[in-house]
């Protein structure tokens, strides 16, 4: 049995123009310790899906089973204590502006009836954990976006949850701050053995911290799997678009760079090597140089690491005699590297 299981879950809302199938026949397994990414464009049903995971929404059909418990069967008090063990953070932090950092973090502890001294001690621990030492008495308005999200994370962890749900938690942050918050989430995942389900529309976020990913479109999960597999072999159109978002941004400037390079180096053959089988770390280039009388110049490239694999492309200039070059190309192909000539 998985830690979180969804069996044919549907969520219907009644709208003016009829029923809206926000979540349509979703089945999903999340294992303990996963950092599970859910990506999709606006309106795909991502937020509805995570609200089903903490019992804020009840499924119209199907079952949501968390730690072996069917959430639909939980009564008021059970549901409240269940929710305490599921933390959540949001894009806009949802902090109380009239309360200090420390008071914000203590809020869920107050609601859970924790004694004052214990609350204070726990809040101090959490302030330390999220790297906000010395800022406990500040008000949210005095903090940067990244610091506000750290408060959000500390508050979400107050009652020692074992699941953390993140709904676009880094979407309001700049890239540098996004990475800092992702590093913190990664640390929490490792140190506290927390299972994280994370919604995002940024593949960068998925690549950086998720081990698994599901792609949603029109309420359905259209593709899911290990992040490295999905990045290497995206099947659906929508997935391909998301993956390209991560690999393509520099293509135009690459193209120009390569053109300039070709003009300056009319000799030799320019090829793009595509590493798909987690072999981007292997020294295939230096092996080729050693085995064949050729030179290899890297012209442009994009190698990306997921949590457990490397993949991407390198465009290189091969110089030497024609036979040596074609032998080197055969060698690359033998190493499972795809080779295409640059037009
Ligand atoms: N409470 C509600 N009542 C009616 N319709 C709803 C409700 N909540 C969500 N919906 C509809 O369900 C669909 C999915 O919404 P949801 O918020 O889950 O999408 P999302 O993938 O999170 O989008 P975004 O990226 O914009 O946050 C949308 O068509 C939305 O309008
Ligand atoms: Mg949403």
mmCIF file of C-alpha atoms and ligand atoms in Angstrom:
data_model
loop_
_atom_site.group_PDB
_atom_site.id
_atom_site.type_symbol
_atom_site.label_atom_id
_atom_site.label_comp_id
_atom_site.label_asym_id
_atom_site.label_seq_id
_atom_site.Cartn_x
_atom_site.Cartn_y
_atom_site.Cartn_z
ATOM 1 C CA UNK A 1 0.000 0.000 0.000
ATOM 2 C CA UNK A 2 1.284 3.432 -0.894
ATOM 3 C CA UNK A 3 1.455 6.366 1.468
ATOM 4 C CA UNK A 4 -1.084 8.343 -0.543
ATOM 5 C CA UNK A 5 -3.417 6.643 -2.998
ATOM 6 C CA UNK A 6 -6.028 8.081 -5.279
ATOM 7 C CA UNK A 7 -8.403 5.628 -6.897
ATOM 8 C CA UNK A 8 -10.416 6.943 -9.843
ATOM 9 C CA UNK A 9 -11.011 10.243 -8.147
ATOM 10 C CA UNK A 10 -13.400 12.759 -9.645
ATOM 11 C CA UNK A 11 -14.330 16.216 -8.467
ATOM 12 C CA UNK A 12 -17.221 18.008 -10.047
ATOM 13 C CA UNK A 13 -18.264 21.574 -9.407
ATOM 14 C CA UNK A 14 -21.532 22.982 -10.630
ATOM 15 C CA UNK A 15 -20.907 26.072 -12.726
ATOM 16 C CA UNK A 16 -23.222 28.445 -14.571
ATOM 17 C CA UNK A 17 -22.672 26.609 -17.837
ATOM 18 C CA UNK A 18 -23.115 23.162 -16.279
ATOM 19 C CA UNK A 19 -20.853 20.799 -14.396
ATOM 20 C CA UNK A 20 -17.104 21.423 -14.308
ATOM 21 C CA UNK A 21 -14.978 18.301 -14.050
ATOM 22 C CA UNK A 22 -12.062 19.837 -12.176
ATOM 23 C CA UNK A 23 -10.560 16.398 -11.510
ATOM 24 C CA UNK A 24 -11.557 13.567 -13.823
ATOM 25 C CA UNK A 25 -10.736 9.950 -13.061
ATOM 26 C CA UNK A 26 -7.355 10.468 -11.428
ATOM 27 C CA UNK A 27 -5.488 7.500 -9.981
ATOM 28 C CA UNK A 28 -2.161 8.167 -8.341
ATOM 29 C CA UNK A 29 0.285 6.618 -5.861
ATOM 30 C CA UNK A 30 2.694 8.633 -3.774
ATOM 31 C CA UNK A 31 5.275 6.740 -1.737
ATOM 32 C CA UNK A 32 6.572 7.887 1.621
ATOM 33 C CA UNK A 33 9.513 10.225 1.111
ATOM 34 C CA UNK A 34 8.593 11.130 -2.468
ATOM 35 C CA UNK A 35 8.840 14.676 -3.689
ATOM 36 C CA UNK A 36 5.995 14.366 -6.153
ATOM 37 C CA UNK A 37 5.542 17.143 -8.699
ATOM 38 C CA UNK A 38 2.220 17.897 -10.351
ATOM 39 C CA UNK A 39 2.471 20.137 -13.379
ATOM 40 C CA UNK A 40 -0.129 21.532 -15.709
ATOM 41 C CA UNK A 41 -1.372 24.763 -17.182
ATOM 42 C CA UNK A 42 -3.864 27.026 -15.459
ATOM 43 C CA UNK A 43 -7.217 25.372 -14.886
ATOM 44 C CA UNK A 44 -5.855 21.838 -15.266
ATOM 45 C CA UNK A 45 -7.172 20.899 -11.820
ATOM 46 C CA UNK A 46 -3.947 20.910 -9.806
ATOM 47 C CA UNK A 47 -5.157 22.938 -6.820
ATOM 48 C CA UNK A 48 -8.358 20.929 -6.642
ATOM 49 C CA UNK A 49 -6.282 17.762 -6.611
ATOM 50 C CA UNK A 50 -4.161 18.847 -3.631
ATOM 51 C CA UNK A 51 -7.212 20.087 -1.754
ATOM 52 C CA UNK A 52 -8.559 16.550 -2.105
ATOM 53 C CA UNK A 53 -5.370 15.278 -0.451
ATOM 54 C CA UNK A 54 -5.920 17.203 2.771
ATOM 55 C CA UNK A 55 -9.663 16.722 2.935
ATOM 56 C CA UNK A 56 -10.506 20.354 2.136
ATOM 57 C CA UNK A 57 -12.503 18.952 -0.768
ATOM 58 C CA UNK A 58 -14.399 15.684 -0.835
ATOM 59 C CA UNK A 59 -14.260 13.629 -4.028
ATOM 60 C CA UNK A 60 -17.493 13.355 -6.032
ATOM 61 C CA UNK A 61 -16.408 9.832 -6.930
ATOM 62 C CA UNK A 62 -13.494 7.570 -6.093
ATOM 63 C CA UNK A 63 -11.333 7.304 -3.004
ATOM 64 C CA UNK A 64 -8.540 9.300 -1.439
ATOM 65 C CA UNK A 65 -6.538 7.095 0.920
ATOM 66 C CA UNK A 66 -3.806 8.627 3.050
ATOM 67 C CA UNK A 67 -1.703 6.416 5.317
ATOM 68 C CA UNK A 68 -4.273 3.667 4.837
ATOM 69 C CA UNK A 69 -7.205 5.873 5.875
ATOM 70 C CA UNK A 70 -10.025 6.758 3.514
ATOM 71 C CA UNK A 71 -10.417 10.491 4.146
ATOM 72 C CA UNK A 72 -14.127 10.406 3.317
ATOM 73 C CA UNK A 73 -14.704 8.285 6.422
ATOM 74 C CA UNK A 74 -13.134 10.768 8.840
ATOM 75 C CA UNK A 75 -15.529 12.592 11.140
ATOM 76 C CA UNK A 76 -15.046 16.139 12.438
ATOM 77 C CA UNK A 77 -12.512 15.531 15.157
ATOM 78 C CA UNK A 78 -10.625 12.857 13.208
ATOM 79 C CA UNK A 79 -10.584 15.086 10.175
ATOM 80 C CA UNK A 80 -9.137 17.938 12.212
ATOM 81 C CA UNK A 81 -6.349 15.827 13.621
ATOM 82 C CA UNK A 82 -5.729 14.337 10.172
ATOM 83 C CA UNK A 83 -5.346 17.851 8.747
ATOM 84 C CA UNK A 84 -2.841 18.769 11.429
ATOM 85 C CA UNK A 85 -0.565 16.093 9.999
ATOM 86 C CA UNK A 86 -0.778 17.549 6.510
ATOM 87 C CA UNK A 87 1.021 20.890 6.159
ATOM 88 C CA UNK A 88 0.361 23.246 3.292
ATOM 89 C CA UNK A 89 2.117 26.248 1.789
ATOM 90 C CA UNK A 90 0.802 28.663 -0.808
ATOM 91 C CA UNK A 91 1.932 31.006 -3.560
ATOM 92 C CA UNK A 92 0.971 34.122 -1.601
ATOM 93 C CA UNK A 93 2.095 32.754 1.766
ATOM 94 C CA UNK A 94 -1.270 33.414 3.527
ATOM 95 C CA UNK A 95 0.393 34.918 6.600
ATOM 96 C CA UNK A 96 -1.426 37.028 9.163
ATOM 97 C CA UNK A 97 -0.117 40.555 8.739
ATOM 98 C CA UNK A 98 -0.932 41.677 12.276
ATOM 99 C CA UNK A 99 1.133 38.886 13.810
ATOM 100 C CA UNK A 100 4.879 38.571 14.089
ATOM 101 C CA UNK A 101 6.852 35.774 12.458
ATOM 102 C CA UNK A 102 6.871 33.826 15.694
ATOM 103 C CA UNK A 103 3.156 34.393 16.321
ATOM 104 C CA UNK A 104 2.341 33.240 12.801
ATOM 105 C CA UNK A 105 4.273 30.034 13.382
ATOM 106 C CA UNK A 106 2.555 29.509 16.731
ATOM 107 C CA UNK A 107 -0.928 29.853 15.262
ATOM 108 C CA UNK A 108 -1.472 26.194 14.290
ATOM 109 C CA UNK A 109 -0.077 25.185 17.681
ATOM 110 C CA UNK A 110 -2.623 27.410 19.419
ATOM 111 C CA UNK A 111 -5.380 25.826 17.367
ATOM 112 C CA UNK A 112 -4.113 22.393 18.376
ATOM 113 C CA UNK A 113 -4.215 23.426 22.030
ATOM 114 C CA UNK A 114 -0.464 23.283 22.673
ATOM 115 C CA UNK A 115 0.616 24.975 25.932
ATOM 116 C CA UNK A 116 2.212 28.409 25.730
ATOM 117 C CA UNK A 117 5.747 27.422 26.732
ATOM 118 C CA UNK A 118 5.789 24.464 24.376
ATOM 119 C CA UNK A 119 4.498 26.661 21.553
ATOM 120 C CA UNK A 120 7.242 29.154 22.094
ATOM 121 C CA UNK A 121 9.922 26.493 22.184
ATOM 122 C CA UNK A 122 8.617 24.760 19.071
ATOM 123 C CA UNK A 123 8.379 28.076 17.208
ATOM 124 C CA UNK A 124 11.999 28.855 18.094
ATOM 125 C CA UNK A 125 13.120 25.471 16.773
ATOM 126 C CA UNK A 126 11.235 26.057 13.547
ATOM 127 C CA UNK A 127 12.642 29.560 13.147
ATOM 128 C CA UNK A 128 16.079 27.987 13.336
ATOM 129 C CA UNK A 129 15.175 25.173 10.946
ATOM 130 C CA UNK A 130 14.020 27.543 8.207
ATOM 131 C CA UNK A 131 16.905 29.978 8.659
ATOM 132 C CA UNK A 132 15.067 32.942 10.172
ATOM 133 C CA UNK A 133 17.120 33.336 13.344
ATOM 134 C CA UNK A 134 16.731 36.818 14.770
ATOM 135 C CA UNK A 135 13.598 37.604 12.746
ATOM 136 C CA UNK A 136 11.014 36.115 15.112
ATOM 137 C CA UNK A 137 9.704 39.520 16.152
ATOM 138 C CA UNK A 138 9.486 40.943 12.641
ATOM 139 C CA UNK A 139 6.133 41.400 10.916
ATOM 140 C CA UNK A 140 5.487 39.793 7.508
ATOM 141 C CA UNK A 141 5.511 43.209 5.822
ATOM 142 C CA UNK A 142 9.135 43.621 6.905
ATOM 143 C CA UNK A 143 10.263 40.420 5.166
ATOM 144 C CA UNK A 144 11.304 39.559 1.616
ATOM 145 C CA UNK A 145 9.242 37.104 -0.405
ATOM 146 C CA UNK A 146 11.671 34.282 0.290
ATOM 147 C CA UNK A 147 11.601 35.007 4.021
ATOM 148 C CA UNK A 148 7.785 35.092 4.006
ATOM 149 C CA UNK A 149 7.727 31.672 2.401
ATOM 150 C CA UNK A 150 10.133 30.438 5.077
ATOM 151 C CA UNK A 151 7.572 31.550 7.656
ATOM 152 C CA UNK A 152 4.915 29.731 5.644
ATOM 153 C CA UNK A 153 7.030 26.577 5.709
ATOM 154 C CA UNK A 154 7.740 26.853 9.439
ATOM 155 C CA UNK A 155 4.030 27.328 10.145
ATOM 156 C CA UNK A 156 3.164 24.333 7.951
ATOM 157 C CA UNK A 157 5.622 22.177 9.907
ATOM 158 C CA UNK A 158 4.480 23.299 13.364
ATOM 159 C CA UNK A 159 2.403 20.224 14.161
ATOM 160 C CA UNK A 160 5.019 17.783 12.844
ATOM 161 C CA UNK A 161 3.169 16.756 9.697
ATOM 162 C CA UNK A 162 4.494 13.931 7.581
ATOM 163 C CA UNK A 163 3.044 15.356 4.371
ATOM 164 C CA UNK A 164 3.651 18.819 2.984
ATOM 165 C CA UNK A 165 1.501 20.129 0.133
ATOM 166 C CA UNK A 166 2.889 23.040 -1.853
ATOM 167 C CA UNK A 167 0.607 24.947 -4.214
ATOM 168 C CA UNK A 168 2.808 27.077 -6.494
ATOM 169 C CA UNK A 169 4.905 27.883 -3.434
ATOM 170 C CA UNK A 170 7.737 29.435 -5.435
ATOM 171 C CA UNK A 171 5.748 31.032 -8.254
ATOM 172 C CA UNK A 172 5.861 34.503 -6.701
ATOM 173 C CA UNK A 173 9.629 34.379 -6.136
ATOM 174 C CA UNK A 174 12.580 35.316 -8.337
ATOM 175 C CA UNK A 175 14.821 32.497 -9.629
ATOM 176 C CA UNK A 176 17.511 32.887 -6.961
ATOM 177 C CA UNK A 177 14.995 32.950 -4.104
ATOM 178 C CA UNK A 178 13.115 30.058 -5.708
ATOM 179 C CA UNK A 179 16.279 27.979 -5.536
ATOM 180 C CA UNK A 180 16.852 28.886 -1.880
ATOM 181 C CA UNK A 181 13.318 27.851 -0.954
ATOM 182 C CA UNK A 182 13.686 24.643 -2.994
ATOM 183 C CA UNK A 183 16.909 23.864 -1.140
ATOM 184 C CA UNK A 184 15.041 24.297 2.130
ATOM 185 C CA UNK A 185 12.254 21.968 0.965
ATOM 186 C CA UNK A 186 14.855 19.425 -0.093
ATOM 187 C CA UNK A 187 16.498 19.634 3.326
ATOM 188 C CA UNK A 188 13.157 19.138 5.062
ATOM 189 C CA UNK A 189 12.375 16.176 2.820
ATOM 190 C CA UNK A 190 15.684 14.542 3.766
ATOM 191 C CA UNK A 191 15.968 15.486 7.423
ATOM 192 C CA UNK A 192 12.358 15.171 8.499
ATOM 193 C CA UNK A 193 11.499 12.352 6.063
ATOM 194 C CA UNK A 194 8.606 14.442 4.897
ATOM 195 C CA UNK A 195 6.605 13.429 1.837
ATOM 196 C CA UNK A 196 6.071 16.431 -0.409
ATOM 197 C CA UNK A 197 3.434 16.933 -3.097
ATOM 198 C CA UNK A 198 4.255 20.012 -5.060
ATOM 199 C CA UNK A 199 2.212 21.819 -7.684
ATOM 200 C CA UNK A 200 4.014 23.986 -10.153
ATOM 201 C CA UNK A 201 3.976 25.194 -13.715
ATOM 202 C CA UNK A 202 7.780 25.478 -13.734
ATOM 203 C CA UNK A 203 9.704 22.428 -14.907
ATOM 204 C CA UNK A 204 12.796 23.881 -13.309
ATOM 205 C CA UNK A 205 11.214 23.213 -9.914
ATOM 206 C CA UNK A 206 10.358 19.642 -10.880
ATOM 207 C CA UNK A 207 13.816 18.970 -12.199
ATOM 208 C CA UNK A 208 15.503 20.390 -9.156
ATOM 209 C CA UNK A 209 13.734 18.605 -6.338
ATOM 210 C CA UNK A 210 11.120 16.093 -7.505
ATOM 211 C CA UNK A 211 11.733 12.392 -7.988
ATOM 212 C CA UNK A 212 8.349 11.778 -9.614
ATOM 213 C CA UNK A 213 6.052 13.919 -11.693
ATOM 214 C CA UNK A 214 2.507 13.799 -13.027
ATOM 215 C CA UNK A 215 1.295 16.022 -15.837
ATOM 216 C CA UNK A 216 -2.324 17.203 -15.662
ATOM 217 C CA UNK A 217 -4.516 18.416 -18.476
ATOM 218 C CA UNK A 218 -8.280 19.026 -18.296
ATOM 219 C CA UNK A 219 -8.573 17.326 -14.928
ATOM 220 C CA UNK A 220 -6.754 14.174 -15.994
ATOM 221 C CA UNK A 221 -3.255 12.898 -15.374
ATOM 222 C CA UNK A 222 -2.015 12.387 -18.916
ATOM 223 C CA UNK A 223 1.492 11.223 -18.066
ATOM 224 C CA UNK A 224 3.434 10.320 -14.940
ATOM 225 C CA UNK A 225 6.620 8.612 -13.858
ATOM 226 C CA UNK A 226 10.157 9.152 -12.634
ATOM 227 C CA UNK A 227 11.271 12.691 -13.424
ATOM 228 C CA UNK A 228 14.348 11.527 -15.311
ATOM 229 C CA UNK A 229 12.275 9.202 -17.528
ATOM 230 C CA UNK A 230 9.643 11.833 -18.245
ATOM 231 C CA UNK A 231 12.294 14.415 -19.110
ATOM 232 C CA UNK A 232 14.115 12.032 -21.426
ATOM 233 C CA UNK A 233 11.125 10.512 -23.172
ATOM 234 C CA UNK A 234 8.102 12.800 -22.868
ATOM 235 C CA UNK A 235 5.134 11.144 -24.578
ATOM 236 C CA UNK A 236 2.279 13.637 -24.607
ATOM 237 C CA UNK A 237 2.271 16.959 -26.435
ATOM 238 C CA UNK A 238 1.681 18.897 -23.210
ATOM 239 C CA UNK A 239 4.580 17.128 -21.511
ATOM 240 C CA UNK A 240 6.866 17.860 -24.435
ATOM 241 C CA UNK A 241 5.997 21.529 -24.134
ATOM 242 C CA UNK A 242 6.808 21.531 -20.436
ATOM 243 C CA UNK A 243 10.093 19.707 -20.927
ATOM 244 C CA UNK A 244 11.088 22.061 -23.729
ATOM 245 C CA UNK A 245 10.470 25.006 -21.474
ATOM 246 C CA UNK A 246 13.458 23.707 -19.516
ATOM 247 C CA UNK A 247 15.714 22.751 -22.397
ATOM 248 C CA UNK A 248 14.939 25.320 -25.061
ATOM 249 C CA UNK A 249 15.267 28.865 -23.732
ATOM 250 C CA UNK A 250 18.778 29.305 -25.038
ATOM 251 C CA UNK A 251 18.269 27.582 -28.358
ATOM 252 C CA UNK A 252 18.019 30.756 -30.376
ATOM 253 C CA UNK A 253 21.247 32.143 -29.062
ATOM 254 C CA UNK A 254 22.844 28.692 -29.459
ATOM 255 C CA UNK A 255 21.778 28.635 -33.085
ATOM 256 C CA UNK A 256 23.424 31.964 -33.705
ATOM 257 C CA UNK A 257 26.548 30.910 -31.860
ATOM 258 C CA UNK A 258 26.822 27.764 -33.960
ATOM 259 C CA UNK A 259 26.314 29.707 -37.217
ATOM 260 C CA UNK A 260 29.118 32.036 -36.235
ATOM 261 C CA UNK A 261 31.268 29.086 -35.325
ATOM 262 C CA UNK A 262 30.643 27.408 -38.685
ATOM 263 C CA UNK A 263 31.583 30.603 -40.497
ATOM 264 C CA UNK A 264 34.824 30.840 -38.538
ATOM 265 C CA UNK A 265 35.652 27.110 -38.879
ATOM 266 C CA UNK A 266 34.759 25.891 -42.371
ATOM 267 C CA UNK A 267 36.718 22.673 -41.771
ATOM 268 C CA UNK A 268 35.235 19.704 -39.989
ATOM 269 C CA UNK A 269 31.757 18.510 -39.227
ATOM 270 C CA UNK A 270 29.344 19.964 -36.701
ATOM 271 C CA UNK A 271 27.088 17.492 -34.954
ATOM 272 C CA UNK A 272 24.738 17.580 -32.015
ATOM 273 C CA UNK A 273 25.144 14.793 -29.497
ATOM 274 C CA UNK A 274 22.034 13.969 -27.555
ATOM 275 C CA UNK A 275 22.462 12.174 -24.254
ATOM 276 C CA UNK A 276 19.238 10.444 -23.303
ATOM 277 C CA UNK A 277 20.252 7.386 -21.389
ATOM 278 C CA UNK A 278 21.800 8.990 -18.356
ATOM 279 C CA UNK A 279 25.200 8.935 -19.993
ATOM 280 C CA UNK A 280 25.871 12.671 -19.989
ATOM 281 C CA UNK A 281 28.322 12.162 -17.167
ATOM 282 C CA UNK A 282 30.343 9.538 -18.927
ATOM 283 C CA UNK A 283 33.590 10.536 -20.565
ATOM 284 C CA UNK A 284 32.494 9.604 -24.095
ATOM 285 C CA UNK A 285 34.061 12.721 -25.544
ATOM 286 C CA UNK A 286 37.495 12.175 -24.066
ATOM 287 C CA UNK A 287 37.344 8.488 -24.993
ATOM 288 C CA UNK A 288 36.573 9.418 -28.597
ATOM 289 C CA UNK A 289 39.514 11.821 -28.690
ATOM 290 C CA UNK A 290 41.817 9.137 -27.353
ATOM 291 C CA UNK A 291 40.627 6.401 -29.694
ATOM 292 C CA UNK A 292 40.444 8.317 -32.962
ATOM 293 C CA UNK A 293 42.766 10.865 -34.530
ATOM 294 C CA UNK A 294 40.289 13.708 -34.255
ATOM 295 C CA UNK A 295 39.743 16.923 -32.330
ATOM 296 C CA UNK A 296 36.489 17.815 -30.659
ATOM 297 C CA UNK A 297 35.484 21.356 -29.850
ATOM 298 C CA UNK A 298 32.366 21.971 -27.820
ATOM 299 C CA UNK A 299 30.373 24.747 -29.484
ATOM 300 C CA UNK A 300 27.209 24.859 -27.410
ATOM 301 C CA UNK A 301 25.365 22.656 -25.054
ATOM 302 C CA UNK A 302 22.773 22.130 -22.465
ATOM 303 C CA UNK A 303 23.194 19.385 -19.924
ATOM 304 C CA UNK A 304 20.619 19.195 -17.182
ATOM 305 C CA UNK A 305 20.626 17.197 -14.005
ATOM 306 C CA UNK A 306 17.522 15.728 -12.480
ATOM 307 C CA UNK A 307 17.623 14.287 -9.030
ATOM 308 C CA UNK A 308 19.162 11.047 -10.282
ATOM 309 C CA UNK A 309 20.283 11.490 -13.886
ATOM 310 C CA UNK A 310 21.904 13.755 -16.444
ATOM 311 C CA UNK A 311 20.717 14.351 -19.957
ATOM 312 C CA UNK A 312 20.799 16.999 -22.636
ATOM 313 C CA UNK A 313 22.665 17.959 -25.761
ATOM 314 C CA UNK A 314 26.123 19.077 -26.786
ATOM 315 C CA UNK A 315 26.897 20.577 -30.166
ATOM 316 C CA UNK A 316 30.492 19.889 -31.148
ATOM 317 C CA UNK A 317 32.873 20.486 -34.032
ATOM 318 C CA UNK A 318 34.705 17.351 -35.131
ATOM 319 C CA UNK A 319 37.915 17.871 -37.109
ATOM 320 C CA UNK A 320 40.196 15.229 -38.575
ATOM 321 C CA UNK A 321 40.036 13.063 -41.681
ATOM 322 C CA UNK A 322 36.629 11.906 -42.866
ATOM 323 C CA UNK A 323 37.158 8.283 -41.942
ATOM 324 C CA UNK A 324 38.227 9.077 -38.377
ATOM 325 C CA UNK A 325 35.223 11.370 -37.973
ATOM 326 C CA UNK A 326 32.767 8.728 -39.107
ATOM 327 C CA UNK A 327 34.407 6.159 -36.836
ATOM 328 C CA UNK A 328 34.024 8.548 -33.921
ATOM 329 C CA UNK A 329 30.370 9.056 -34.799
ATOM 330 C CA UNK A 330 29.814 5.304 -34.876
ATOM 331 C CA UNK A 331 31.498 5.133 -31.490
ATOM 332 C CA UNK A 332 29.084 7.742 -30.060
ATOM 333 C CA UNK A 333 26.120 5.811 -31.386
ATOM 334 C CA UNK A 334 27.439 2.650 -29.753
ATOM 335 C CA UNK A 335 27.453 4.561 -26.454
ATOM 336 C CA UNK A 336 23.732 5.317 -26.887
ATOM 337 C CA UNK A 337 24.385 8.912 -27.828
ATOM 338 C CA UNK A 338 22.157 10.205 -30.616
ATOM 339 C CA UNK A 339 24.076 12.040 -33.303
ATOM 340 C CA UNK A 340 22.557 14.527 -35.748
ATOM 341 C CA UNK A 341 24.358 16.708 -38.245
ATOM 342 C CA UNK A 342 23.939 20.422 -37.812
ATOM 343 C CA UNK A 343 22.203 21.869 -40.878
HETATM 344 N N1 LIG B 1 -14.878 25.892 -5.868
HETATM 345 C C1 LIG B 1 -15.026 25.824 -7.184
HETATM 346 N N2 LIG B 1 -16.224 26.014 -7.771
HETATM 347 C C2 LIG B 1 -16.372 25.921 -9.107
HETATM 348 N N3 LIG B 1 -15.387 25.656 -9.966
HETATM 349 C C3 LIG B 1 -14.158 25.446 -9.454
HETATM 350 C C4 LIG B 1 -13.901 25.530 -8.048
HETATM 351 N N4 LIG B 1 -12.574 25.293 -7.833
HETATM 352 C C5 LIG B 1 -12.033 25.087 -9.053
HETATM 353 N N5 LIG B 1 -12.973 25.177 -10.029
HETATM 354 C C6 LIG B 1 -12.749 24.973 -11.473
HETATM 355 O O1 LIG B 1 -12.076 23.749 -11.642
HETATM 356 C C7 LIG B 1 -11.081 23.836 -12.668
HETATM 357 C C8 LIG B 1 -9.726 23.474 -12.098
HETATM 358 O O2 LIG B 1 -9.334 24.485 -11.177
HETATM 359 P P1 LIG B 1 -7.975 24.427 -10.313
HETATM 360 O O3 LIG B 1 -7.967 25.612 -9.447
HETATM 361 O O4 LIG B 1 -7.888 23.095 -9.683
HETATM 362 O O5 LIG B 1 -6.901 24.555 -11.474
HETATM 363 P P2 LIG B 1 -5.316 24.777 -11.360
HETATM 364 O O6 LIG B 1 -4.693 23.732 -12.208
HETATM 365 O O7 LIG B 1 -4.919 24.844 -9.936
HETATM 366 O O8 LIG B 1 -5.118 26.190 -12.054
HETATM 367 P P3 LIG B 1 -4.071 27.374 -11.702
HETATM 368 O O9 LIG B 1 -2.760 26.954 -12.293
HETATM 369 O O10 LIG B 1 -4.651 28.561 -12.429
HETATM 370 O O11 LIG B 1 -4.043 27.547 -10.226
HETATM 371 C C9 LIG B 1 -11.177 25.241 -13.203
HETATM 372 O O12 LIG B 1 -11.999 25.216 -14.338
HETATM 373 C C10 LIG B 1 -11.831 26.005 -12.061
HETATM 374 O O13 LIG B 1 -12.547 27.115 -12.552
HETATM 375 MG MG1 LIG B 2 -4.113 26.338 -8.748
#
